[in-house]
C-alpha atoms as a printed R data frame, in Angstrom:
   type eleno elety resid chain resno       x       y       z
1  ATOM     1    CA   UNK     A     1  -0.755  -9.921   2.112
2  ATOM     2    CA   UNK     A     2   2.117  -8.081   0.540
3  ATOM     3    CA   UNK     A     3   2.532 -10.403  -2.391
4  ATOM     4    CA   UNK     A     4  -1.370 -11.331  -2.650
5  ATOM     5    CA   UNK     A     5  -3.306  -8.795  -1.375
6  ATOM     6    CA   UNK     A     6  -6.577  -9.610  -1.426
7  ATOM     7    CA   UNK     A     7  -8.345  -6.336  -4.079
8  ATOM     8    CA   UNK     A     8  -5.135  -5.984  -6.226
9  ATOM     9    CA   UNK     A     9  -6.477  -3.025  -7.954
10 ATOM    10    CA   UNK     A    10  -8.264  -0.067  -6.344
11 ATOM    11    CA   UNK     A    11  -9.012   3.761  -6.679
12 ATOM    12    CA   UNK     A    12  -9.528   6.504  -5.222
13 ATOM    13    CA   UNK     A    13 -11.955  10.100  -6.202
14 ATOM    14    CA   UNK     A    14 -10.588  13.078  -5.111
15 ATOM    15    CA   UNK     A    15 -13.414  14.473  -3.429
16 ATOM    16    CA   UNK     A    16 -11.374  18.264  -3.503
17 ATOM    17    CA   UNK     A    17  -8.097  19.659  -5.123
18 ATOM    18    CA   UNK     A    18  -5.110  17.918  -3.555
19 ATOM    19    CA   UNK     A    19  -1.004  17.602  -3.808
20 ATOM    20    CA   UNK     A    20   0.288  14.115  -3.852
21 ATOM    21    CA   UNK     A    21   3.577  13.454  -1.765
22 ATOM    22    CA   UNK     A    22   5.919  14.388  -4.600
23 ATOM    23    CA   UNK     A    23   3.836  17.725  -5.602
24 ATOM    24    CA   UNK     A    24   1.511  16.493  -8.379
25 ATOM    25    CA   UNK     A    25  -1.571  18.362  -8.177
26 ATOM    26    CA   UNK     A    26  -4.701  16.279  -7.843
27 ATOM    27    CA   UNK     A    27  -7.842  18.612  -8.987
28 ATOM    28    CA   UNK     A    28 -11.174  17.519  -7.953
29 ATOM    29    CA   UNK     A    29 -12.914  14.677  -9.180
30 ATOM    30    CA   UNK     A    30  -9.406  12.738 -10.371
31 ATOM    31    CA   UNK     A    31  -9.665   9.099  -9.987
32 ATOM    32    CA   UNK     A    32  -6.588   7.512  -8.924
33 ATOM    33    CA   UNK     A    33  -5.721   3.885  -9.606
34 ATOM    34    CA   UNK     A    34  -3.107   2.337  -7.146
35 ATOM    35    CA   UNK     A    35  -2.194  -1.563  -7.163
36 ATOM    36    CA   UNK     A    36  -1.197  -3.481  -3.844
37 ATOM    37    CA   UNK     A    37  -0.233  -5.957  -6.114
38 ATOM    38    CA   UNK     A    38   2.153  -4.319  -7.924
39 ATOM    39    CA   UNK     A    39   3.478  -2.108  -5.127
40 ATOM    40    CA   UNK     A    40   4.257  -5.494  -2.779
41 ATOM    41    CA   UNK     A    41   7.178  -6.474  -6.095
42 ATOM    42    CA   UNK     A    42   8.436  -3.032  -6.255
43 ATOM    43    CA   UNK     A    43  12.708  -3.523  -6.044
44 ATOM    44    CA   UNK     A    44  12.754  -0.206  -4.885
45 ATOM    45    CA   UNK     A    45  10.937  -0.908  -1.954
46 ATOM    46    CA   UNK     A    46  11.456  -4.686  -1.037
47 ATOM    47    CA   UNK     A    47  15.004  -5.851  -2.274
48 ATOM    48    CA   UNK     A    48  14.408  -9.296  -3.984
49 ATOM    49    CA   UNK     A    49  10.529  -9.089  -3.005
50 ATOM    50    CA   UNK     A    50   9.865 -12.216  -4.016
51 ATOM    51    CA   UNK     A    51  11.738 -14.178  -1.904
52 ATOM    52    CA   UNK     A    52  10.901 -14.738   1.946
53 ATOM    53    CA   UNK     A    53  13.018 -12.444   4.080
54 ATOM    54    CA   UNK     A    54  11.117 -12.620   7.442
55 ATOM    55    CA   UNK     A    55  14.458 -10.436   9.186
56 ATOM    56    CA   UNK     A    56  12.892  -7.367   6.716
57 ATOM    57    CA   UNK     A    57  10.569  -7.253   9.835
58 ATOM    58    CA   UNK     A    58  12.587  -7.861  12.751
59 ATOM    59    CA   UNK     A    59  13.073  -6.054  14.945
60 ATOM    60    CA   UNK     A    60   9.052  -5.132  13.654
61 ATOM    61    CA   UNK     A    61   7.875  -1.287  13.766
62 ATOM    62    CA   UNK     A    62   4.943  -0.407  12.711
63 ATOM    63    CA   UNK     A    63   4.673   1.099   8.867
64 ATOM    64    CA   UNK     A    64   3.214   4.202   8.636
65 ATOM    65    CA   UNK     A    65  -0.410   3.959   7.254
66 ATOM    66    CA   UNK     A    66   0.363   4.583   3.905
67 ATOM    67    CA   UNK     A    67   2.886   2.567   3.338
68 ATOM    68    CA   UNK     A    68   0.884  -0.571   3.386
69 ATOM    69    CA   UNK     A    69  -2.164  -0.306   2.038
70 ATOM    70    CA   UNK     A    70  -3.473  -3.643   1.991
71 ATOM    71    CA   UNK     A    71  -5.146  -2.411   5.117
72 ATOM    72    CA   UNK     A    72  -5.921   1.127   3.985
73 ATOM    73    CA   UNK     A    73  -5.656   4.061   5.682
74 ATOM    74    CA   UNK     A    74  -7.475   6.785   7.367
75 ATOM    75    CA   UNK     A    75 -11.065   6.833   8.573
76 ATOM    76    CA   UNK     A    76 -11.793   3.341   7.102
77 ATOM    77    CA   UNK     A    77  -8.935   1.097   7.834
78 ATOM    78    CA   UNK     A    78  -9.544  -2.201   7.834
79 ATOM    79    CA   UNK     A    79 -11.379  -4.078  11.133
80 ATOM    80    CA   UNK     A    80  -8.241  -7.112  11.231
81 ATOM    81    CA   UNK     A    81  -5.407  -5.123  10.289
82 ATOM    82    CA   UNK     A    82  -4.349  -4.941  14.123
83 ATOM    83    CA   UNK     A    83  -5.263  -9.367  13.999
84 ATOM    84    CA   UNK     A    84  -3.219  -9.534  11.130
């Protein structure tokens, strides 16, 4: 799912003024696009991202909900997340 997410591009709309973790201000009504397809191939996050290395996940510790956007986060997470 990291390399081939079912939804390769997605967007969210800010329903109120907000601030991103890096301090960027997001005014109400702003549409933010994010690309799970590109995020899963980011060498800054995953060294050698296209190489299959199971040891990356051993021992397994669940990532924070926002670190793995394929399943979404918050009140509308993917129902199949716990089965994968």
